[in-house]
Coordinates of C-alpha atoms in Angstrom, one line a residue:
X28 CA 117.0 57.5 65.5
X29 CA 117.7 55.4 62.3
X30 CA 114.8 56.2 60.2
X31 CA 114.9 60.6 61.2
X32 CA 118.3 60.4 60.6
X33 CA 118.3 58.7 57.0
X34 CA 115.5 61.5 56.3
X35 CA 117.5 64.4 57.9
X36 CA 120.7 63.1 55.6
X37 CA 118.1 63.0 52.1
X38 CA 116.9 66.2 53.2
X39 CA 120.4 68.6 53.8
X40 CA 121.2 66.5 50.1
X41 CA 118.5 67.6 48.3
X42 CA 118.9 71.1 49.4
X43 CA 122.7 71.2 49.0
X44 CA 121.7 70.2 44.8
X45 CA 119.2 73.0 44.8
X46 CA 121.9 75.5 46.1
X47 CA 124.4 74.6 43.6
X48 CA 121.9 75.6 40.6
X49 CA 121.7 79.2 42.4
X50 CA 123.8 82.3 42.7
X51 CA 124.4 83.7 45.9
X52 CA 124.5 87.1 47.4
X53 CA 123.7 88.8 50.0
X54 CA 123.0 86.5 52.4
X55 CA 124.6 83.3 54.2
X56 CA 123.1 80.3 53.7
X57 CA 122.1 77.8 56.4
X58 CA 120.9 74.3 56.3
X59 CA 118.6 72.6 58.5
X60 CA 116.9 69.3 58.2
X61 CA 114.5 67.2 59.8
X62 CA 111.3 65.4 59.2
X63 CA 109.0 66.4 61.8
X64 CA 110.3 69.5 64.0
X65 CA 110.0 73.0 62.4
X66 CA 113.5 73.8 63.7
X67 CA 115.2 71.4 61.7
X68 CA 113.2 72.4 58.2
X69 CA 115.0 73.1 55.5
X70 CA 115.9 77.0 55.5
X71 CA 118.0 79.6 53.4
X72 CA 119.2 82.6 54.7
X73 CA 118.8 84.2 51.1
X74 CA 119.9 83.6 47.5
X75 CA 120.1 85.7 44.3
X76 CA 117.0 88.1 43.8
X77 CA 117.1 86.6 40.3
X78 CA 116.7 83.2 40.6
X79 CA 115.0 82.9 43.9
X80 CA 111.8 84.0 45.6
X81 CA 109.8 82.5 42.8
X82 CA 107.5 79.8 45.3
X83 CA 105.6 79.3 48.3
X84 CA 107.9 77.5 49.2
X85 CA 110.9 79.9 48.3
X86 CA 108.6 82.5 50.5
X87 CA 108.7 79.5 53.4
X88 CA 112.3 79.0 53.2
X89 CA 113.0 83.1 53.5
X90 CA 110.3 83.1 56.8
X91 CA 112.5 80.2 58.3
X92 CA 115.7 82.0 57.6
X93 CA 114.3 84.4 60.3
X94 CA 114.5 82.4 62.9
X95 CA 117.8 81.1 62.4
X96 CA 119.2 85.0 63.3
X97 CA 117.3 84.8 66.3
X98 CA 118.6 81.1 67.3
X99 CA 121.8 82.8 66.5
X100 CA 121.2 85.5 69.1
X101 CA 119.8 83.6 71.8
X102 CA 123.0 81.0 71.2
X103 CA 125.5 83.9 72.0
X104 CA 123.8 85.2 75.2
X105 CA 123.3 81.6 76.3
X106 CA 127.5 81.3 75.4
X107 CA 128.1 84.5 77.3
X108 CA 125.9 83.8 80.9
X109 CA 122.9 85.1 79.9
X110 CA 121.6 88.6 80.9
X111 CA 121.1 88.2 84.0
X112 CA 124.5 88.2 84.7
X113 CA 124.8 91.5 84.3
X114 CA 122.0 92.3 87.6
X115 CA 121.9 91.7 90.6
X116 CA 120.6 88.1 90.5
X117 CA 123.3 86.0 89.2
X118 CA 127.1 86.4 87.7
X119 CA 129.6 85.2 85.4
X120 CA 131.9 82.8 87.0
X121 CA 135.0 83.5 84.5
X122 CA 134.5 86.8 82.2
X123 CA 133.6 90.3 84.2
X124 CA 132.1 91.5 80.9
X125 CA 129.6 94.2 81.6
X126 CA 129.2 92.9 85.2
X127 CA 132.6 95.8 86.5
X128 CA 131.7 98.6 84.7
X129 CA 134.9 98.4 82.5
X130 CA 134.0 97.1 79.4
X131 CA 135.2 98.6 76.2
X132 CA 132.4 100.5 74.0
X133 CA 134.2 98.3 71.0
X134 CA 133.2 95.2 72.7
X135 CA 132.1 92.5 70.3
X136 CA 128.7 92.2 72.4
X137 CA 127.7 95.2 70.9
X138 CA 128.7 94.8 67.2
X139 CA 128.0 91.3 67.2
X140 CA 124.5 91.9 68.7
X141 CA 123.4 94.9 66.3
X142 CA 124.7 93.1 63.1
X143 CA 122.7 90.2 64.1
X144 CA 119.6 92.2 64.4
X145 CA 120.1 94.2 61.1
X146 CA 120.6 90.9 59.9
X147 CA 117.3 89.9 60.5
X148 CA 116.1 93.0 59.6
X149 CA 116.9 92.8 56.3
X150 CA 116.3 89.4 55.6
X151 CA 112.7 90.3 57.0
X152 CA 112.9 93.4 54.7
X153 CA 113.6 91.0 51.4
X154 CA 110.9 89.1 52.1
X155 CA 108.3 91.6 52.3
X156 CA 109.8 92.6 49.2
X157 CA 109.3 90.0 47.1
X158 CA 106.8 87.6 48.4
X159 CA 104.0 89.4 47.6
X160 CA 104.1 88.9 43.7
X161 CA 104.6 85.0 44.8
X162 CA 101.8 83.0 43.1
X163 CA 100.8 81.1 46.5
X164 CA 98.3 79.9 49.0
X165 CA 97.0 83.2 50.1
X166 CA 97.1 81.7 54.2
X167 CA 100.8 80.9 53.6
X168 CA 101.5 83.9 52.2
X169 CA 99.4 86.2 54.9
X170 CA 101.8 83.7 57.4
X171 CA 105.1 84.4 55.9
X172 CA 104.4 88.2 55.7
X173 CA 102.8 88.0 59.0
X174 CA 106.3 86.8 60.4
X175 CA 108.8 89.0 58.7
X176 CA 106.7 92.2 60.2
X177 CA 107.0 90.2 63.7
X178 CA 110.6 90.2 63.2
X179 CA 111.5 92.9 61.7
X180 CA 109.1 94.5 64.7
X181 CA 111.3 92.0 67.1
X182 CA 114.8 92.9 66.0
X183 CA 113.7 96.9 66.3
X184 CA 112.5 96.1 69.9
X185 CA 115.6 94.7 70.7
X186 CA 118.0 97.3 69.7
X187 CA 115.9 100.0 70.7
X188 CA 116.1 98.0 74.5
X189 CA 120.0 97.5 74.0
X190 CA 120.7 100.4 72.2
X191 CA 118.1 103.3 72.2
X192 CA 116.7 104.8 69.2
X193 CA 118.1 103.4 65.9
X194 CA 118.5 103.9 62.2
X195 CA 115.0 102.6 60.6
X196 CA 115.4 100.8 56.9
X197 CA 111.5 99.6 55.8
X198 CA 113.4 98.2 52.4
X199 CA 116.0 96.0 51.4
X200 CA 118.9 98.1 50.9
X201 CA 122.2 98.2 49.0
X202 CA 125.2 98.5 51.1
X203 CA 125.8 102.4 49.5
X204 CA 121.8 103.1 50.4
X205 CA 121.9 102.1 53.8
X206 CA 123.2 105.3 55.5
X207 CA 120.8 106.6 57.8
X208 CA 120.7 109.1 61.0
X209 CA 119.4 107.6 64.2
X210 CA 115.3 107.9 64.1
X211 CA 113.7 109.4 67.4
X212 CA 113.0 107.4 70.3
X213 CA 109.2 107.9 69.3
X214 CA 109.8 107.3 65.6
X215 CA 111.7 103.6 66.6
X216 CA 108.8 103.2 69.1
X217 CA 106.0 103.5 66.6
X218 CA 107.7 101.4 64.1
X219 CA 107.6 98.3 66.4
X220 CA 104.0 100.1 67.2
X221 CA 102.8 99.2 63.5
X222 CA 104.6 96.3 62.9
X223 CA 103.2 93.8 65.4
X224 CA 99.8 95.5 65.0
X225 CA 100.3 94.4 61.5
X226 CA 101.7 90.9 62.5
X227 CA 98.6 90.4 64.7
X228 CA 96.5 90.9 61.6
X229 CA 98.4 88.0 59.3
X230 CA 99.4 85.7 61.8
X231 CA 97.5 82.6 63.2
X232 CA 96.5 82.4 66.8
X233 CA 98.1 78.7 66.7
X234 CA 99.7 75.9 64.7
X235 CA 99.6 72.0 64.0
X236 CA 102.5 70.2 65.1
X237 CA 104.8 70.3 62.6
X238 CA 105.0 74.0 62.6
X239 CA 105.2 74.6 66.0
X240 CA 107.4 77.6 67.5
X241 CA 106.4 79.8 64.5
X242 CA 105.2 82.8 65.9
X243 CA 101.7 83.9 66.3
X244 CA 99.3 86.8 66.8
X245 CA 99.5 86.3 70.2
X246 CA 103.5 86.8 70.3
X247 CA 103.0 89.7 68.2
X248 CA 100.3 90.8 70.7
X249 CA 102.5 90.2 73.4
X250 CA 105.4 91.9 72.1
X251 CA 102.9 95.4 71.3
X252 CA 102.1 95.5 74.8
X253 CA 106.0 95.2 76.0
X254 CA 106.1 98.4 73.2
X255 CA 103.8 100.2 74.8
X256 CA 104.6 99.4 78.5
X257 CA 108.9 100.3 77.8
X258 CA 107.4 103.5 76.4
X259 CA 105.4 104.2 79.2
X260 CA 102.4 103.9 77.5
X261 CA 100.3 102.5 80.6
X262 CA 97.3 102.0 79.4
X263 CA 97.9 100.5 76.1
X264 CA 99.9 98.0 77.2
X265 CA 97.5 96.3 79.6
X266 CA 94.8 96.7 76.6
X267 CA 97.4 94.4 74.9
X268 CA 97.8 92.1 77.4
X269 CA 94.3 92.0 79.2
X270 CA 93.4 90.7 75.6
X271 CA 95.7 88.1 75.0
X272 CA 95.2 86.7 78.5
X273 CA 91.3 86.5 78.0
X274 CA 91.4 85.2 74.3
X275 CA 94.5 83.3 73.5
X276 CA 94.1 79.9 74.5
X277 CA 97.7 80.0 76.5
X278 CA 97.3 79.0 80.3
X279 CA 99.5 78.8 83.1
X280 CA 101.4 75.1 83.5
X281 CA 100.7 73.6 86.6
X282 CA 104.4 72.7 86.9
X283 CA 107.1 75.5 87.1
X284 CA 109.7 73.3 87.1
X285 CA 108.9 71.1 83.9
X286 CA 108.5 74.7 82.3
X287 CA 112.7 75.0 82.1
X288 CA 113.7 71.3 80.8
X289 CA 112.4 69.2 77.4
X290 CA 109.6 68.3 78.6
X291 CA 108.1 71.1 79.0
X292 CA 108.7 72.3 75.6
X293 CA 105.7 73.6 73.5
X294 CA 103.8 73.8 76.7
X295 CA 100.3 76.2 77.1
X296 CA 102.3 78.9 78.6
X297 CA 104.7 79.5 76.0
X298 CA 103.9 82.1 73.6
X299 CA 107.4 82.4 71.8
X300 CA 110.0 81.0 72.0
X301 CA 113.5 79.8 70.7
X302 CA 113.2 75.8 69.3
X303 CA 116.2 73.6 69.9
X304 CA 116.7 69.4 69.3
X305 CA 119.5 67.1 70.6
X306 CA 121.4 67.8 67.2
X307 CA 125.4 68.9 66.9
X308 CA 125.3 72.3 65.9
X309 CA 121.0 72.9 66.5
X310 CA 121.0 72.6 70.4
X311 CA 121.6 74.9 73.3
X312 CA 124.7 75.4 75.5
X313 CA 122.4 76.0 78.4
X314 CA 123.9 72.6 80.3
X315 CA 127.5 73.6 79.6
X316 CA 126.7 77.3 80.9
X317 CA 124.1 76.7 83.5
X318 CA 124.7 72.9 84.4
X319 CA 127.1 71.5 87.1
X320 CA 130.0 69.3 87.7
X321 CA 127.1 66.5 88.5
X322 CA 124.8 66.7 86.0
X323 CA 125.7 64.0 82.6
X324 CA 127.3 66.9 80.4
X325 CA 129.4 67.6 83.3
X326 CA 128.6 71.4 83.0
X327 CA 130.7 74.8 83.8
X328 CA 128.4 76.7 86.2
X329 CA 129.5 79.8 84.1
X330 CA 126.9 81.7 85.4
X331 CA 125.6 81.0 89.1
X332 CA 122.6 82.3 91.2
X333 CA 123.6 84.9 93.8
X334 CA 122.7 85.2 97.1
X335 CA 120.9 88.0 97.2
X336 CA 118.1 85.9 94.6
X337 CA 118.0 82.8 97.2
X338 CA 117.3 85.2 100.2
X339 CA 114.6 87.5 98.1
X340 CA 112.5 83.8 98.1
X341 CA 109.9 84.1 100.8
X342 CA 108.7 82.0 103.5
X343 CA 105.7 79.8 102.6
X344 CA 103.3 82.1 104.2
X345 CA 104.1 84.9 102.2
X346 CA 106.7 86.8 104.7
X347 CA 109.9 87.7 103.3
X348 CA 112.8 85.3 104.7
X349 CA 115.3 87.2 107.1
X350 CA 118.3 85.7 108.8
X351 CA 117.9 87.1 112.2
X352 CA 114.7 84.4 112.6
X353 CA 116.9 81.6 112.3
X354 CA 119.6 80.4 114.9
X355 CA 123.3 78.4 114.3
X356 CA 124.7 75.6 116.3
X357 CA 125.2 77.9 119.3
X358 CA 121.8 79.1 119.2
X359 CA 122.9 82.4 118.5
X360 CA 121.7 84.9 115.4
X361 CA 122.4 82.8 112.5
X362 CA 125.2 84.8 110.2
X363 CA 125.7 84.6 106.6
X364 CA 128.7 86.4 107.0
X365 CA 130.6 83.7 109.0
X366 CA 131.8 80.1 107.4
X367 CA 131.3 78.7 110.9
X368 CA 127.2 78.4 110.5
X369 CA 127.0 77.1 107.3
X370 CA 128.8 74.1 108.8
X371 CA 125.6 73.2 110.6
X372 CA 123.8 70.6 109.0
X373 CA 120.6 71.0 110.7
X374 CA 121.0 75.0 110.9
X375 CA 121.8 75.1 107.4
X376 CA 118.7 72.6 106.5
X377 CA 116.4 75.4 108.4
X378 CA 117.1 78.0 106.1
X379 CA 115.7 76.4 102.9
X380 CA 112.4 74.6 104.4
X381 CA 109.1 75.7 104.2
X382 CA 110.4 79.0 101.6
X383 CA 108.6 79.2 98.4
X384 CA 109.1 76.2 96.1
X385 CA 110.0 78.1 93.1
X386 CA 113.7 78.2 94.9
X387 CA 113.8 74.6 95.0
X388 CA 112.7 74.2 91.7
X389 CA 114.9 76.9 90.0
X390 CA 118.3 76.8 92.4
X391 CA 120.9 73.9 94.0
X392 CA 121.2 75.1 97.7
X393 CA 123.1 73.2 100.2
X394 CA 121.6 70.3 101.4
X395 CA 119.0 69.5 98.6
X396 CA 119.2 66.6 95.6
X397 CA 120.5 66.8 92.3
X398 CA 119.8 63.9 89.9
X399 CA 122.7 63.8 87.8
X400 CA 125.1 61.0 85.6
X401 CA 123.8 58.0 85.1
X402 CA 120.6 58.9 87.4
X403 CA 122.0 59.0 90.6
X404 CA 120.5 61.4 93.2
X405 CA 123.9 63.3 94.9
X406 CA 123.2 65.1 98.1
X407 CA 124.9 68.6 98.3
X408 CA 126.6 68.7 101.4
X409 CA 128.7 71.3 102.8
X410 CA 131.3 72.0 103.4
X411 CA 131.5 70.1 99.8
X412 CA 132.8 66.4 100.2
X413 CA 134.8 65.3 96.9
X414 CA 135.5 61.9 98.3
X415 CA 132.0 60.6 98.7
X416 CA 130.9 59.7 95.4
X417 CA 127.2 60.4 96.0
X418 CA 127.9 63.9 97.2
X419 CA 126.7 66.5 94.7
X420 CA 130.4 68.5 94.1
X421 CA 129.7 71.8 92.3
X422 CA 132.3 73.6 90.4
X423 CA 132.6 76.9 92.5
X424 CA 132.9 74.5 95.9
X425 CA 133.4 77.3 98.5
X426 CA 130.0 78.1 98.9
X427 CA 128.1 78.3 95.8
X428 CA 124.2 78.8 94.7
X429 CA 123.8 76.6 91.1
X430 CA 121.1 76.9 88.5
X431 CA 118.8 74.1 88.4
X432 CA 116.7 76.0 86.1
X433 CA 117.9 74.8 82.3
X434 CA 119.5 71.6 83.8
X435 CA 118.5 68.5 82.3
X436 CA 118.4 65.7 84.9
X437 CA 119.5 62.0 84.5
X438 CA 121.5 60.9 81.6
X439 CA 119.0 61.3 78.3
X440 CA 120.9 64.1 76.5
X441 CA 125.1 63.6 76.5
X442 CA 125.5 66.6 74.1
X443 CA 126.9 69.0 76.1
X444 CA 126.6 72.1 73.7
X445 CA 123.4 70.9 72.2
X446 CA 120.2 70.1 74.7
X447 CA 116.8 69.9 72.9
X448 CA 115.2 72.6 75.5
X449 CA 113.2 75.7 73.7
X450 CA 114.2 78.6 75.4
X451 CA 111.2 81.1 76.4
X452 CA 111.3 84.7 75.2
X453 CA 107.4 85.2 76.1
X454 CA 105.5 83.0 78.3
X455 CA 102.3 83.7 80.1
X456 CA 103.7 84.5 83.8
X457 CA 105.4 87.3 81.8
X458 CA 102.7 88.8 79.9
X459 CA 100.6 88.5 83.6
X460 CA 103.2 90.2 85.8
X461 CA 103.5 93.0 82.6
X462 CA 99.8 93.8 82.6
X463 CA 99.7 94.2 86.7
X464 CA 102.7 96.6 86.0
X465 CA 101.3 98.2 83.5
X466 CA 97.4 98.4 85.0
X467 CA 99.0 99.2 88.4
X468 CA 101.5 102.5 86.8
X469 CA 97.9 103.1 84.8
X470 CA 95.8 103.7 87.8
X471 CA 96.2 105.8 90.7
X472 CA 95.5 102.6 93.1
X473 CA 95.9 99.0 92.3
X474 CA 92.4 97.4 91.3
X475 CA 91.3 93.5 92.1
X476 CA 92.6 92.9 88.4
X477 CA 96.2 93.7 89.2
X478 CA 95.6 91.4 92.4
X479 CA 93.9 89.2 90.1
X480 CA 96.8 88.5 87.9
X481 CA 99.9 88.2 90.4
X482 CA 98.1 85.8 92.3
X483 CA 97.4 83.6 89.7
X484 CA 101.4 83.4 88.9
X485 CA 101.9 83.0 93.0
X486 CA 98.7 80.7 93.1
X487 CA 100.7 78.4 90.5
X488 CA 103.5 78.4 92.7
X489 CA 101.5 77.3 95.4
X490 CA 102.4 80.5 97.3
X491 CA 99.7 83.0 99.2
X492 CA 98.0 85.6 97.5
X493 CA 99.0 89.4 98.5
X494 CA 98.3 91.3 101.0
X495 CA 95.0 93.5 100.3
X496 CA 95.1 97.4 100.7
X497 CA 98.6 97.3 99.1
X498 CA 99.4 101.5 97.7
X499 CA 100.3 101.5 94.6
X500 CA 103.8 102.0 95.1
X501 CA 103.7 98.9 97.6
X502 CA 102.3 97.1 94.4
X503 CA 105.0 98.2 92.3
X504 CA 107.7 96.5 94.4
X505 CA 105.3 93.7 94.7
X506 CA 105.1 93.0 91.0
X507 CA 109.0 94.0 90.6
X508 CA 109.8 91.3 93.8
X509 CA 107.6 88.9 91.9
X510 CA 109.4 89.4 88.4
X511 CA 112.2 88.5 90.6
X512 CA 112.0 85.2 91.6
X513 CA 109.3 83.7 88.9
X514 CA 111.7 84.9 86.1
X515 CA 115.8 84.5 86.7
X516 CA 117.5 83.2 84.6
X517 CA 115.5 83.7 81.5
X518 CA 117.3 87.2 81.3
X519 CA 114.4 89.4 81.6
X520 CA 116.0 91.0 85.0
X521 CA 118.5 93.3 82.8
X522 CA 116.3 95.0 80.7
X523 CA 113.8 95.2 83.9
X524 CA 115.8 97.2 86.3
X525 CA 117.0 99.6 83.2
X526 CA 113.7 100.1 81.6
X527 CA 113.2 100.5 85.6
X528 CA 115.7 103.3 86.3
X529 CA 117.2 100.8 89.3
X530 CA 119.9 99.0 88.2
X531 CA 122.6 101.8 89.5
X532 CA 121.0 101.1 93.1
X533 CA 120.8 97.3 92.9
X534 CA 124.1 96.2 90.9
X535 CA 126.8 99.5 90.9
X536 CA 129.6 99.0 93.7
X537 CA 127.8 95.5 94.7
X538 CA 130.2 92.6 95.7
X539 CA 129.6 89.1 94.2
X540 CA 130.0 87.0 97.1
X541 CA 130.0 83.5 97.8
X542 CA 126.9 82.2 100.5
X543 CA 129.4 82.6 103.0
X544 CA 129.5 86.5 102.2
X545 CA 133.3 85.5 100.6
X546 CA 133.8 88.7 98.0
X547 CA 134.4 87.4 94.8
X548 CA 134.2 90.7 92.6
X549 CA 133.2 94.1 92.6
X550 CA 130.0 95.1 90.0
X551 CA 130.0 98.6 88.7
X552 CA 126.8 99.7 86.2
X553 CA 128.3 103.4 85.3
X554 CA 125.1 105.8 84.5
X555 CA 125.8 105.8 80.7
X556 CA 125.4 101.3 80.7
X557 CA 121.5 102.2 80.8
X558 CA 122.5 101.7 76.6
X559 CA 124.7 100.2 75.2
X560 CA 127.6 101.9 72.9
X561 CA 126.6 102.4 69.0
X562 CA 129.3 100.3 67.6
X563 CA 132.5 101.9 66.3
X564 CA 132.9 99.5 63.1
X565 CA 129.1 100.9 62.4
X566 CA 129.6 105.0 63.0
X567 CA 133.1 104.5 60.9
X568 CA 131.2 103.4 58.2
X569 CA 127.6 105.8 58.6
X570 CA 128.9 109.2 59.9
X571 CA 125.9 109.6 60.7
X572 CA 125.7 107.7 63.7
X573 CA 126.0 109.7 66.9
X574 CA 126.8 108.1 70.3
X575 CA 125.6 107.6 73.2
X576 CA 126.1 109.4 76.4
X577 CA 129.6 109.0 77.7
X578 CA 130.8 106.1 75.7
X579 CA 133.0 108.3 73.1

C-alpha cells in the first residue's frame, strides 16, 4: 500500500495547487486520486468557464466529473436498501420508505434523486459546450464527447423511469434560463433515442486497463435498446441487443457467484458499471447494507431477501419448488406457516437441496455456510444459536433470509462503508433476458432465438433449458420468472414490474414476513407510485412543472 498511497497523497496535492489558481462556479469540485484505477483519477466537477476547459486534459477531467454524479447516485440507493426493496423480492429492515404506500411526495428520495441527475445533466451539457474548440487528440476528444451524450442520454433515462417525461435542457443554462414545461413522453424518449445513438458513434468498444469502467459503445448500445424496449418499441430494441450480443466481445462468466464480490470486477459480462476501491470515502456501503452480523464489517442486513424470492427458485430439474412435496418431522405436509417445522434439521435441510444454485449463491438460508471474520465458516442453524461461536447469528434472528450477494467473504476488506466491489448497472444476462423480452412481445410466438438466449443465462447457471412449445404469454412469465431470480438485488426488479404494469398485483397489501410466515409489515404500492412525485422544491421554483397523477 506504501508506494499507491505516497502517489495517491502527490496526486490530491498537486490538484489541490491547481484549484487554488482557479475561480469556481457553478459546480462542486471533487478530488480523486490514484495511480492506476480510473476511479481514483483526478476529476473536477467544474471550474470557471474562463479559466478552465482550455486542455485535453481539462476535457478528461470534466468526462470524469460525470461519473462521480452517478457514484453519487448509486451510493444513496445502496444507503437506502436498494430498489428492490420496494418489490416484492426483498425489504428494508428499519425504514418503510416507499415499501407502505405512505411516503410523502416531498420525500428527499425524490429531490435528491432528480437534482442529482440534472446535475449530471448539466455538467454533461458544459462539456459538450466547450470541448469541442479544445485543441486535442481527436480520439480523446470523440471519447469525452462520446461520454457526456451517454450521460446526459443516462441521467434522461433515469428520470423518465422514476419520474415520467421531463423538462429537456440540450445547453448549459443559467439558473434564470432554466425554466422549462415538461417535454412529451415521446419527445424525452427520442432524446435518449439520439443520444446513445450518438454515443455509440464516438465511443470505443473497449479500453486498456487503466481506463477501465469508462463507458463504451456497447453501454450506449445497451442502454438504446432498454429505450426502445420501456417504450414499447419491440422490435428495435432486440435490433439493439441482437447486435451487441453478436459483436461486442462481452460473454457470460462462468461463475455467478464471483460476478457479485471483487473479484469479479471488470469481468466479460459487465458492460457498465459503477467503479469502487477499498478507499474511506470511494467505496460502497454494500457490506454495511447487505452484509450480516458474521461477515468482517459486521453488517446491518438493512435490506433482506424475502421469502417469496427463495421459494420462486426452482428444483434442479427445472420444476418450480412447492411446499406440499416436502414433509416435516411428523411426516405430515411441510408448513411454512408454522415455527414448529423449521425446527427440523433434516426437514429444513430438504427444502434447499437439489434447487437451482443461483439461490445458494445469491441468499443465506438456514442450514448453509457463511465464511465470515477472520475466515471462519459459521453454520446457520435454526432456531439461531448465539452461544456457539461457530454458528452463523444473523441480525433479524427469528427467521430471516440474508443477502449473500454483495457480501465479501473472509477478512480482506475491514472498511465497512467502503468495499472495492463495482456495482453492475448493465451486464450481459440483462441485455439477454431484454432481447428474449423484447423478440418474444415482437412476435406473435416465441422463435428458437428467444429460447436461444434464456437458456444460455440458465445454461450458466447450470439449470435445464425451457420447456419447448411455450405460447408466448407462457414465455413472457418465463423471461419475467427468470429476471427474477438471475437479477435481485441489483435493483432492476422495481423498474421491471412498473415498466410491467404488475407491481400493484405483486407488492400492494403484501405482508413482509419472516420464513416462518411471522408478519413483519404491510406493503402498499398506491396506483399513482407507478412515478414518482415531481419535487415540490422544483415546481416552486418552475411553475411550469405540473404533477403527477394523485401526488398533489
Amino acid at each position: 500500500m506504501g508506494s499507491g498511497f505516497e502517489c495517491n497523497i502527490l496526486k490530491r496535492k498537486a490538484m489541490i495547487n491547481k484549484i487554488k489558481r482557479v475561480i469556481l462556479y457553478t459546480f462542486s469540485i471533487y478530488l480523486l486520486g490514484s495511480c492506476s484505477d480510473f476511479l481514483d483519477r483526478n476529476s473536477l466537477v467544474g471550474l470557471s468557464e474562463g479559466d478552465f476547459w482550455k486542455s485535453e486534459q481539462d476535457a478528461v477531467m470534466g468526462a470524469n466529473a460525470l461519473y462521480e454524479v452517478n457514484r453519487e447516485f448509486t451510493n444513496s440507493i445502496v444507503m437506502y436498501g436498494m430498489m428492490d426493496d420496494f418489490t416484492d423480492i426483498s425489504y428494508q429492515s428499519w425504514a418503510t420508505g416507499l415499501t407502505t404506500g405512505l411516503f410523502p411526495a416531498n420525500a428527499s428520495l425524490y429531490s435528491n434523486s432528480w437534482g442529482i441527475f440534472y446535475k449530471g445533466i448539466y455538467r454533461a451539457n458544459t462539456l459538450l459546450k466547450y470541448v469541442p474548440d479544445i485543441q486535442m487528440s481527436d480520439d480523446v476528444k470523440d471519447r469525452t464527447l462520446g461520454e457526456a451524450k451517454f450521460f446526459r442520454g443516462y441521467y434522461y433515462f433515469k428520470l423518465w423511469d422514476y419520474f415520467g417525461a421531463v423538462p429537456l435542457y440540450e445547453q448549459a443554462m443559467n439558473v434564470d434560463e432554466a425554466y422549462k414545461a415538461r417535454a412529451t413522453d415521446q419527445e424525452v424518449y427520442q432524446f435518449i433515442v439520439d443520444d446513445m445513438t450518438d454515443a455509440y458513434a464516438l465511443l470505443p468498444d473497449s479500453y486498456g486497463q487503466s481506463d477501465k469502467g469508462r463507458a463504451t459503445k456497447w453501454a450506449a448500445l445497451a442502454m438504446r435498446g432498454k429505450a426502445h424496449l420501456w417504450a414499447k418499441e419491440y422490435g428495435k430494441a432486440a435490433a439493439d441487443f441482437k447486435e451487441l450480443m453478436e459483436n461486442s466481445d462481452r460473454q457470460l462468466l462462468g461463475d455467478f457467484y464471483t460476478l457479485f464480490r471483487a473479484a469479479g470486477n471488470n469481468s466479460s459480462e459487465i458492460i457498465f458499471d459503477v467503479q469502487y476501491v477499498a478507499v474511506q470515502g470511494y467505496g460502497i456501503a454494500t457490506d454495511r447494507n447487505y452484509g450480516n452480523a458474521r461477515g468482517s464489517t459486521t453488517g446491518s442486513q438493512r435490506t433482506r431477501p424475502t421469502p417469496k424470492l427463495v421459494n420462486a427458485y426452482e428444483m434442479k430439474d427445472g420444476t418450480p419448488f412447492d411446499f406440499d412435496n416436502f414433509t416435516n418431522a411428523n411426516g405430515t405436509v411441510f408448513d411454512p406457516n408454522n415455527v414448529a417445522d423449521w425446527r427440523d434439521e433434516a426437514s429444513v435441510r430438504r427444502l434447499f437441496e437439489d434447487r437451482d444454485p443461483r439461490m445458494h449463491q445469491a441468499v443465506v438460508v438456514p442450514w448453509s455456510t457463511f465464511v465470515g471474520q477472520d475466515g471462519l465458516e459459521y453454520l446457520y442453524r435454526f432456531p439461531v444459536i448465539t452461544t456457539d461461536p461457530l454458528a452463523y447469528t444473523p441480525v433479524w434472528a427469528n427467521g430471516s433470509y440474508a443477502w449473500r450477494k454483495f457480501v465479501e467473504t473472509g477478512s480482506v476488506y475491514t472498511l465497512q462503508d467502503n468495499m472495492p466491489i463495482n456495482f453492475p448497472l448493465i451486464r450481459l444476462a440483462d441485455v439477454m433476458l431484454m432481447y428474449a423480452e423484447a423478440q418474444n412481445e415482437a412476435l406473435g410466438a416465441p422463435d428458437q432465438r428467444v429460447y436461444n438466449a434464456i437458456d444460455a443465462v440458465r445454461s450458466r447457471a447450470d439449470m435445464p433449458g425451457l420447456p419447448e412449445g411455450l405460447s408466448k404469454d407462457e414465455m413472457r412469465e418465463r423471461i419475467r420468472h427468470e429476471r427474477m431470480v438471475e437479477l435481485c438485488g441489483e435493483g432492476q426488479r422495481y423498474s421491471d414490474i412498473r415498466r410491467w404494469r404488475i407491481a400493484q398485483d405483486v407488492v400492494d397489501g403484501v405482508w413482509m414476513t419472516e420464513f416462518t410466515g411471522v408478519n413483519i409489515r404491510q406493503r402498499g404500492f398506491p396506483d399513482h407510485y407507478y412515478l414518482w412525485p415531481i419535487p415540490q422544491s422544483e415546481r416552486e421554483l418552475n411553475p411550469l412543472l405540473t404533477q403527477n397523477p394523485d401526488w398533489e
